[in-house]
mmCIF file of C-alpha atoms in Angstrom:
data_model
loop_
_atom_site.group_PDB
_atom_site.id
_atom_site.type_symbol
_atom_site.label_atom_id
_atom_site.label_comp_id
_atom_site.label_asym_id
_atom_site.label_seq_id
_atom_site.Cartn_x
_atom_site.Cartn_y
_atom_site.Cartn_z
ATOM 1 C CA MET S 1 0.000 0.000 0.000
ATOM 2 C CA LYS S 2 1.750 3.133 -1.222
ATOM 3 C CA GLN S 3 1.325 6.150 1.030
ATOM 4 C CA THR S 4 1.981 9.800 0.173
ATOM 5 C CA LEU S 5 4.352 11.860 2.287
ATOM 6 C CA HIS S 6 1.350 13.768 3.665
ATOM 7 C CA GLN S 7 -0.344 10.520 4.717
ATOM 8 C CA ARG S 8 2.837 9.294 6.358
ATOM 9 C CA ARG S 9 3.181 12.507 8.317
ATOM 10 C CA LEU S 10 -0.442 12.312 9.437
ATOM 11 C CA ARG S 11 0.075 8.768 10.577
ATOM 12 C CA GLY S 12 3.319 9.659 12.312
ATOM 13 C CA SER S 13 1.549 12.505 14.118
ATOM 14 C CA ALA S 14 -1.263 10.185 15.191
ATOM 15 C CA GLY S 15 1.279 7.700 16.504
ATOM 16 C CA ALA S 16 3.105 10.452 18.381
ATOM 17 C CA ALA S 17 -0.175 11.576 19.975
ATOM 18 C CA VAL S 18 -0.998 8.032 21.069
ATOM 19 C CA ARG S 19 2.475 7.619 22.573
ATOM 20 C CA PHE S 20 2.149 10.930 24.422
ATOM 21 C CA TRP S 21 -1.211 10.126 25.988
ATOM 22 C CA ARG S 22 -0.134 6.561 26.705
ATOM 23 C CA THR S 23 2.918 7.843 28.613
ATOM 24 C CA ALA S 24 0.740 10.317 30.533
ATOM 25 C CA ALA S 25 -1.720 7.561 31.455
ATOM 26 C CA TRP S 26 1.120 5.280 32.501
ATOM 27 C CA HIS S 27 2.580 7.919 34.828
ATOM 28 C CA ARG S 28 -0.883 8.386 36.403
ATOM 29 C CA ARG S 29 -0.959 4.600 36.889
ATOM 30 C CA ASP S 30 -4.199 4.586 34.870
ATOM 31 C CA VAL S 31 -3.969 0.946 33.822
ATOM 32 C CA GLN S 32 -7.189 0.824 31.773
ATOM 33 C CA SER S 33 -6.262 3.884 29.692
ATOM 34 C CA THR S 34 -2.727 2.592 29.207
ATOM 35 C CA LEU S 35 -3.922 -0.765 27.886
ATOM 36 C CA MET S 36 -6.530 0.908 25.673
ATOM 37 C CA LEU S 37 -3.921 3.206 24.128
ATOM 38 C CA ASP S 38 -1.603 0.225 23.616
ATOM 39 C CA ARG S 39 -4.365 -1.380 21.557
ATOM 40 C CA VAL S 40 -4.894 1.828 19.576
ATOM 41 C CA GLY S 41 -1.169 1.890 18.846
ATOM 42 C CA VAL S 42 -1.277 -1.686 17.587
ATOM 43 C CA CYS S 43 -4.261 -0.866 15.344
ATOM 44 C CA LEU S 44 -2.422 2.116 13.868
ATOM 45 C CA LYS S 45 0.565 -0.054 13.120
ATOM 46 C CA LEU S 46 -1.569 -2.741 11.474
ATOM 47 C CA LEU S 47 -3.211 -0.280 9.084
ATOM 48 C CA TRP S 48 -0.001 0.284 7.106
ATOM 49 C CA PRO S 49 2.948 -1.925 6.139
ATOM 50 C CA ALA S 50 5.969 -1.927 8.444
ATOM 51 C CA SER S 51 8.016 0.048 5.903
ATOM 52 C CA ASP S 52 5.443 2.850 5.904
ATOM 53 C CA LEU S 53 5.291 2.683 9.703
ATOM 54 C CA ALA S 54 9.016 3.340 9.894
ATOM 55 C CA ALA S 55 8.785 6.187 7.396
ATOM 56 C CA GLY S 56 5.887 7.783 9.242
ATOM 57 C CA SER S 57 7.644 7.473 12.570
ATOM 58 C CA ARG S 58 10.777 9.097 11.195
ATOM 59 C CA CYS S 59 8.760 12.179 10.240
ATOM 60 C CA CYS S 60 8.285 12.774 13.970
ATOM 61 C CA ALA S 61 11.858 11.988 15.027
ATOM 62 C CA ALA S 62 12.869 15.643 15.264
ATOM 63 C CA ALA S 63 9.788 16.523 17.303
ATOM 64 C CA ARG S 64 10.414 13.635 19.696
ATOM 65 C CA LYS S 65 13.997 14.764 20.170
ATOM 66 C CA LYS S 66 12.801 18.208 21.253
ATOM 67 C CA THR S 67 10.149 16.914 23.632
ATOM 68 C CA MET S 68 12.063 13.974 25.134
ATOM 69 C CA LYS S 69 13.422 15.086 28.487
ATOM 70 C CA GLN S 70 16.377 13.258 29.979
ATOM 71 C CA PRO S 71 16.072 12.749 33.739
ATOM 72 C CA ASN S 72 18.174 14.902 36.035
ATOM 73 C CA TYR S 73 21.101 13.106 37.597
ATOM 74 C CA PRO S 74 19.909 11.566 40.850
ATOM 75 C CA HIS S 75 23.111 12.698 42.626
ATOM 76 C CA PRO S 76 25.715 15.426 41.917
ATOM 77 C CA SER S 77 28.555 12.881 41.780
ATOM 78 C CA LEU S 78 27.077 11.478 38.565
ATOM 79 C CA LYS S 79 27.706 14.700 36.642
ATOM 80 C CA VAL S 80 31.171 13.315 35.929
ATOM 81 C CA VAL S 81 29.630 11.067 33.249
ATOM 82 C CA GLU S 82 28.501 13.915 30.969
ATOM 83 C CA PRO S 83 31.710 14.164 28.863
ATOM 84 C CA TYR S 84 31.577 10.407 28.246
ATOM 85 C CA LYS S 85 27.936 10.628 27.183
ATOM 86 C CA GLN S 86 28.719 13.507 24.853
ATOM 87 C CA ALA S 87 31.581 11.543 23.304
ATOM 88 C CA LEU S 88 29.207 8.652 22.598
ATOM 89 C CA ALA S 89 26.552 10.925 21.117
ATOM 90 C CA THR S 90 29.108 12.367 18.662
ATOM 91 C CA HIS S 91 31.112 9.222 17.931
ATOM 92 C CA GLN S 92 32.511 8.907 14.391
ATOM 93 C CA MET S 93 30.994 5.455 14.022
ATOM 94 C CA TYR S 94 27.567 6.823 13.095
ATOM 95 C CA SER S 95 28.798 8.842 10.125
ATOM 96 C CA ALA S 96 30.941 5.928 8.939
ATOM 97 C CA ILE S 97 27.845 3.840 8.180
ATOM 98 C CA SER S 98 27.401 4.326 4.437
ATOM 99 C CA SER S 99 25.991 1.074 3.057
ATOM 100 C CA LEU S 100 23.622 -1.738 3.883
ATOM 101 C CA ASP S 101 26.639 -3.978 4.471
ATOM 102 C CA HIS S 102 27.844 -1.499 7.095
ATOM 103 C CA VAL S 103 24.492 -1.727 8.874
ATOM 104 C CA ARG S 104 24.855 -5.504 8.892
ATOM 105 C CA THR S 105 28.368 -5.242 10.316
ATOM 106 C CA PHE S 106 27.078 -2.961 13.066
ATOM 107 C CA MET S 107 24.232 -5.327 13.934
ATOM 108 C CA GLU S 108 26.473 -8.391 14.048
ATOM 109 C CA THR S 109 28.512 -6.749 16.812
ATOM 110 C CA HIS S 110 25.784 -4.759 18.557
ATOM 111 C CA VAL S 111 23.536 -7.810 19.037
ATOM 112 C CA PHE S 112 25.865 -8.997 21.810
ATOM 113 C CA ALA S 113 25.247 -5.720 23.664
ATOM 114 C CA VAL S 114 21.515 -6.304 23.221
ATOM 115 C CA TRP S 115 21.951 -9.726 24.816
ATOM 116 C CA ASP S 116 24.055 -8.576 27.769
ATOM 117 C CA PHE S 117 21.595 -5.746 28.432
ATOM 118 C CA MET S 118 19.134 -8.502 29.299
ATOM 119 C CA CYS S 119 21.759 -9.998 31.638
ATOM 120 C CA LEU S 120 22.114 -6.693 33.508
ATOM 121 C CA LEU S 121 18.354 -6.406 33.734
ATOM 122 C CA LYS S 122 17.840 -9.921 35.069
ATOM 123 C CA ALA S 123 20.744 -9.572 37.505
ATOM 124 C CA LEU S 124 18.985 -6.531 38.961
ATOM 125 C CA GLN S 125 15.664 -8.331 39.112
ATOM 126 C CA ARG S 126 17.280 -11.284 40.881
ATOM 127 C CA ALA S 127 19.027 -8.991 43.377
ATOM 128 C CA LEU S 128 16.010 -6.799 44.108
ATOM 129 C CA THR S 129 13.150 -9.310 44.010
ATOM 130 C CA CYS S 130 12.571 -12.917 44.937
ATOM 131 C CA THR S 131 12.742 -15.165 41.877
ATOM 132 C CA GLU S 132 13.048 -18.476 43.749
ATOM 133 C CA THR S 133 10.697 -20.742 45.627
ATOM 134 C CA PRO S 134 9.649 -20.721 48.370
ATOM 135 C CA TRP S 135 8.901 -17.049 47.764
ATOM 136 C CA ILE S 136 9.720 -14.504 50.453
ATOM 137 C CA PRO S 137 9.390 -10.709 50.271
ATOM 138 C CA ARG S 138 12.757 -9.170 49.447
ATOM 139 C CA GLY S 139 13.923 -5.571 49.571
ATOM 140 C CA ASP S 140 11.925 -2.428 49.077
ATOM 141 C CA ALA S 141 8.532 -2.859 47.398
ATOM 142 C CA ALA S 142 8.840 0.376 45.401
ATOM 143 C CA THR S 143 12.188 -0.740 43.984
ATOM 144 C CA ARG S 144 10.728 -4.145 43.130
ATOM 145 C CA ARG S 145 7.967 -2.407 41.233
ATOM 146 C CA LEU S 146 10.446 -0.278 39.258
ATOM 147 C CA ILE S 147 12.570 -3.196 38.069
ATOM 148 C CA ASN S 148 9.580 -5.429 37.301
ATOM 149 C CA GLU S 149 7.988 -2.718 35.143
ATOM 150 C CA ILE S 150 11.173 -2.467 33.090
ATOM 151 C CA VAL S 151 11.424 -6.262 32.780
ATOM 152 C CA LEU S 152 7.849 -6.472 31.503
ATOM 153 C CA SER S 153 8.520 -4.439 28.364
ATOM 154 C CA GLU S 154 12.112 -5.540 27.777
ATOM 155 C CA GLU S 155 11.358 -9.249 28.032
ATOM 156 C CA SER S 156 7.832 -9.309 26.573
ATOM 157 C CA ASP S 157 7.122 -6.073 24.696
ATOM 158 C CA LEU S 158 4.007 -5.484 22.622
ATOM 159 C CA LEU S 159 5.138 -5.381 18.992
ATOM 160 C CA SER S 160 3.667 -3.636 15.965
ATOM 161 C CA ASP S 161 1.848 -6.782 14.814
ATOM 162 C CA GLY S 162 0.173 -7.362 18.185
ATOM 163 C CA ALA S 163 2.552 -10.173 19.181
ATOM 164 C CA TYR S 164 4.908 -10.204 22.174
ATOM 165 C CA ALA S 165 8.683 -10.707 22.189
ATOM 166 C CA SER S 166 11.798 -9.725 24.076
ATOM 167 C CA HIS S 167 13.834 -6.952 22.528
ATOM 168 C CA PHE S 168 16.641 -9.457 21.944
ATOM 169 C CA GLU S 169 14.298 -11.659 19.910
ATOM 170 C CA LEU S 170 13.056 -8.582 18.037
ATOM 171 C CA TYR S 171 16.663 -7.677 17.217
ATOM 172 C CA LEU S 172 17.397 -11.166 15.865
ATOM 173 C CA THR S 173 14.379 -10.913 13.587
ATOM 174 C CA ALA S 174 15.534 -7.471 12.452
ATOM 175 C CA MET S 175 18.970 -8.924 11.663
ATOM 176 C CA GLU S 176 17.433 -11.657 9.531
ATOM 177 C CA GLU S 177 15.280 -9.110 7.706
ATOM 178 C CA ALA S 178 18.358 -6.962 7.018
ATOM 179 C CA GLY S 179 20.382 -9.937 5.804
ATOM 180 C CA ALA S 180 22.851 -9.761 8.699
ATOM 181 C CA GLU S 181 24.698 -12.893 9.812
ATOM 182 C CA THR S 182 23.167 -14.447 12.950
ATOM 183 C CA LEU S 183 25.313 -17.587 13.131
ATOM 184 C CA SER S 184 27.715 -16.183 15.744
ATOM 185 C CA ILE S 185 25.072 -14.946 18.195
ATOM 186 C CA ARG S 186 22.941 -18.083 17.767
ATOM 187 C CA THR S 187 25.981 -20.306 18.337
ATOM 188 C CA PHE S 188 26.777 -18.261 21.444
ATOM 189 C CA ILE S 189 23.275 -18.817 22.841
ATOM 190 C CA GLN S 190 23.489 -22.543 22.045
ATOM 191 C CA LYS S 191 26.804 -22.808 23.890
ATOM 192 C CA LEU S 192 25.292 -21.085 26.926
ATOM 193 C CA GLU S 193 22.323 -23.454 26.828
ATOM 194 C CA ALA S 194 24.819 -26.336 26.824
ATOM 195 C CA GLY S 195 26.352 -24.979 30.044
ATOM 196 C CA GLU S 196 29.475 -23.234 28.762
ATOM 197 C CA PHE S 197 30.870 -20.206 30.598
ATOM 198 C CA VAL S 198 30.288 -16.873 28.890
ATOM 199 C CA GLN S 199 33.947 -16.300 28.016
ATOM 200 C CA VAL S 200 34.315 -19.764 26.474
ATOM 201 C CA ALA S 201 31.021 -19.438 24.595
ATOM 202 C CA LEU S 202 32.131 -16.095 23.136
ATOM 203 C CA GLU S 203 35.346 -17.658 21.853
ATOM 204 C CA ASP S 204 33.628 -20.765 20.479
ATOM 205 C CA ALA S 205 31.036 -18.611 18.708
ATOM 206 C CA LYS S 206 33.783 -16.445 17.175
ATOM 207 C CA ALA S 207 32.123 -13.301 18.467
ATOM 208 C CA PRO S 208 33.678 -10.035 17.217
ATOM 209 C CA ALA S 209 36.587 -8.936 19.412
ATOM 210 C CA GLY S 210 34.879 -5.705 20.444
ATOM 211 C CA ALA S 211 31.750 -7.585 21.455
ATOM 212 C CA ARG S 212 33.766 -10.018 23.574
ATOM 213 C CA GLN S 213 35.465 -7.187 25.455
ATOM 214 C CA PHE S 214 32.153 -5.392 25.995
ATOM 215 C CA VAL S 215 30.300 -8.454 27.280
ATOM 216 C CA LEU S 216 33.097 -9.475 29.633
ATOM 217 C CA ASN S 217 33.181 -5.952 31.062
ATOM 218 C CA THR S 218 29.453 -6.229 31.768
ATOM 219 C CA MET S 219 29.958 -9.635 33.397
ATOM 220 C CA ASP S 220 32.638 -8.132 35.661
ATOM 221 C CA ILE S 221 30.188 -5.479 36.850
ATOM 222 C CA MET S 222 27.526 -8.080 37.522
ATOM 223 C CA GLN S 223 29.949 -10.270 39.469
ATOM 224 C CA THR S 224 30.479 -7.516 42.026
ATOM 225 C CA GLY S 225 27.112 -8.573 43.391
ATOM 226 C CA LYS S 226 26.396 -4.960 44.383
ATOM 227 C CA PRO S 227 22.888 -3.897 43.335
ATOM 228 C CA HIS S 228 23.758 -0.184 43.335
ATOM 229 C CA ALA S 229 26.769 -0.800 41.048
ATOM 230 C CA ILE S 230 24.756 -2.942 38.636
ATOM 231 C CA ALA S 231 21.997 -0.320 38.687
ATOM 232 C CA ALA S 232 24.532 2.387 37.781
ATOM 233 C CA ALA S 233 25.719 0.422 34.738
ATOM 234 C CA PHE S 234 22.109 -0.184 33.774
ATOM 235 C CA ALA S 235 20.728 3.318 34.405
ATOM 236 C CA ILE S 236 23.605 5.530 33.219
ATOM 237 C CA GLY S 237 25.473 3.126 30.950
ATOM 238 C CA ARG S 238 22.342 1.962 29.138
ATOM 239 C CA GLU S 239 18.917 3.503 29.712
ATOM 240 C CA ASP S 240 20.073 7.120 29.955
ATOM 241 C CA ILE S 241 22.428 7.120 26.947
ATOM 242 C CA ILE S 242 20.589 4.770 24.571
ATOM 243 C CA PRO S 243 18.084 7.381 23.269
ATOM 244 C CA ARG S 244 20.891 9.797 22.370
ATOM 245 C CA MET S 245 22.902 7.102 20.583
ATOM 246 C CA PHE S 246 19.953 5.608 18.751
ATOM 247 C CA LEU S 247 18.741 9.009 17.581
ATOM 248 C CA GLU S 248 22.082 9.394 15.824
ATOM 249 C CA LEU S 249 21.578 6.050 14.101
ATOM 250 C CA ILE S 250 18.013 6.943 13.136
ATOM 251 C CA LYS S 251 19.202 10.211 11.598
ATOM 252 C CA ARG S 252 21.844 8.321 9.654
ATOM 253 C CA LEU S 253 19.518 5.579 8.445
ATOM 254 C CA GLY S 254 16.228 7.415 8.194
ATOM 255 C CA GLY S 255 16.992 10.640 6.437
ATOM 256 C CA GLY S 256 14.907 9.627 3.436
ATOM 257 C CA ALA S 257 17.587 10.665 0.940
ATOM 258 C CA SER S 258 20.086 7.960 1.849
ATOM 259 C CA PRO S 259 20.302 5.533 -1.086
ATOM 260 C CA TYR S 260 21.460 2.608 0.993
ATOM 261 C CA VAL S 261 18.384 2.573 3.237
ATOM 262 C CA ASP S 262 16.126 -0.227 2.047
ATOM 263 C CA GLY S 263 12.772 0.203 3.744
ATOM 264 C CA ALA S 264 11.890 -3.450 3.261
ATOM 265 C CA SER S 265 15.048 -4.762 4.893
ATOM 266 C CA LEU S 266 15.644 -2.155 7.597
ATOM 267 C CA SER S 267 12.101 -1.438 8.755
ATOM 268 C CA LEU S 268 12.292 -3.721 11.800
ATOM 269 C CA PHE S 269 15.704 -2.386 12.764
ATOM 270 C CA LEU S 270 14.396 1.178 12.581
ATOM 271 C CA TYR S 271 11.364 0.117 14.589
ATOM 272 C CA TYR S 272 13.704 -1.345 17.236
ATOM 273 C CA LEU S 273 15.712 1.886 17.416
ATOM 274 C CA GLU S 274 12.666 4.135 17.554
ATOM 275 C CA ARG S 275 10.971 1.947 20.151
ATOM 276 C CA HIS S 276 13.983 2.373 22.428
ATOM 277 C CA VAL S 277 14.149 6.128 21.906
ATOM 278 C CA GLU S 278 10.503 6.264 22.925
ATOM 279 C CA LEU S 279 10.573 3.717 25.746
ATOM 280 C CA ASP S 280 13.928 4.509 27.318
ATOM 281 C CA GLY S 281 13.644 8.259 26.888
ATOM 282 C CA ALA S 282 10.121 8.602 28.257
ATOM 283 C CA GLU S 283 9.942 5.790 30.804
ATOM 284 C CA HIS S 284 12.828 3.451 31.529
ATOM 285 C CA SER S 285 15.544 6.042 32.099
ATOM 286 C CA ILE S 286 13.288 7.738 34.651
ATOM 287 C CA LEU S 287 12.488 4.449 36.375
ATOM 288 C CA ALA S 288 16.163 3.479 36.449
ATOM 289 C CA ALA S 289 17.130 6.828 37.999
ATOM 290 C CA LYS S 290 14.508 6.324 40.716
ATOM 291 C CA MET S 291 15.892 2.847 41.323
ATOM 292 C CA MET S 292 19.383 4.293 41.838
ATOM 293 C CA ARG S 293 18.013 6.796 44.347
ATOM 294 C CA ASN S 294 16.358 3.982 46.293
ATOM 295 C CA LEU S 295 19.491 1.810 46.287
ATOM 296 C CA CYS S 296 22.057 4.487 47.149
ATOM 297 C CA ALA S 297 19.833 6.686 49.349
ATOM 298 C CA ALA S 298 22.105 8.874 51.517
ATOM 299 C CA ASP S 299 25.169 6.629 51.277
ATOM 300 C CA GLU S 300 27.869 8.833 49.696
ATOM 301 C CA ALA S 301 30.233 5.881 49.251
ATOM 302 C CA LYS S 302 27.633 4.088 47.138
ATOM 303 C CA TRP S 303 27.091 7.192 45.023
ATOM 304 C CA ARG S 304 30.831 7.545 44.389
ATOM 305 C CA GLU S 305 31.136 3.890 43.467
ATOM 306 C CA SER S 306 28.093 4.189 41.201
ATOM 307 C CA ALA S 307 29.707 7.121 39.395
ATOM 308 C CA ASP S 308 32.878 5.074 38.817
ATOM 309 C CA VAL S 309 30.877 2.139 37.457
ATOM 310 C CA ALA S 310 28.841 4.423 35.206
ATOM 311 C CA VAL S 311 32.010 5.906 33.699
ATOM 312 C CA ASN S 312 33.383 2.395 33.178
ATOM 313 C CA ALA S 313 30.195 1.317 31.392
ATOM 314 C CA LEU S 314 30.225 4.369 29.116
ATOM 315 C CA GLN S 315 33.895 3.844 28.273
ATOM 316 C CA ALA S 316 33.148 0.224 27.413
ATOM 317 C CA ARG S 317 30.454 1.390 24.998
ATOM 318 C CA ALA S 318 32.901 3.824 23.382
ATOM 319 C CA TRP S 319 35.372 0.976 22.903
ATOM 320 C CA LEU S 320 32.608 -1.108 21.341
ATOM 321 C CA TRP S 321 31.823 1.701 18.903
ATOM 322 C CA ASP S 322 35.576 2.045 18.213
ATOM 323 C CA SER S 323 35.708 -1.638 17.262
ATOM 324 C CA VAL S 324 32.751 -1.261 14.876
ATOM 325 C CA LEU S 325 34.326 1.842 13.340
ATOM 326 C CA GLN S 326 37.525 -0.111 12.749
ATOM 327 C CA GLN S 327 35.557 -2.865 10.985
ATOM 328 C CA LEU S 328 33.791 -0.297 8.814
ATOM 329 C CA THR S 329 37.090 1.409 7.947
ATOM 330 C CA VAL S 330 38.634 -1.911 6.933
ATOM 331 C CA SER S 331 35.534 -2.725 4.872
ATOM 332 C CA LYS S 332 35.762 0.604 3.008
ATOM 333 C CA SER S 333 39.467 0.159 2.286
ATOM 334 C CA THR S 334 38.928 -3.311 0.791
ATOM 335 C CA THR S 335 36.158 -2.131 -1.517
ATOM 336 C CA THR S 336 37.988 0.891 -2.955
#
């Protein structure tokens, strides 16, 4: 179904309005309105093909950037992370993506970060809630609520076709649609299912070097066993910075004039990126900041340690982007 630019903009505006009112209802804890607006969103997405959905959504990307408010740092010590966030938002890797093959190269490395995001999330849920039997109440109820709300959408989000999937599973599907190689990440998951340690599974799966370093850094943070440290990596190293990074990718891939953007093969990837700009920018980053406040409270030592961990997580992301940039540079030199 071919849509005019005007129709796409109208649809994008309607989608933006639904997202706005849905977020407002969610913050009021108006469950019925939230679920109703979720259904409206699904209906909107079913009325047009996924490629037109992505195009319509991109028409509103600039408006969303203006209206999306990043949460204030929950403690002054965390202001030290701002230069690292700025460096990520302006990294050269984004502008180096100049072909569909480059997008595939990016995805084949980035998918491991998508996977270990879920590890951080589940480590927090395990630390802050009771996930064993017999069940016993654990920790602060408000903090439990915060982490469980994030888990709900990350592990079983409502997709554009009305189905449910984790964001990792969505990313794998997007990779297949884009023609990216999934053998390495699937082999990695199979090795884990067989009981291999993460480091061994990464080597056996021949994961990209940058991805191995990134994942092992995340595992080191998790192995501290300190909920406030894990929350810092999750809140500042992921939820807070992801919208800024993904907006750069959306601008690069969704400008409309870029000849290498194939709407049929990148529509799910763009949907993944835009979903995270929306979800993390409007909801999850705020929830994660509240979770840090609950975990660190008035303990200055915990806040200082959280700041150190946050810087470490942001540096690890910069190194991951460096590794992708190196791959893209090598790819360009071999094709010229």
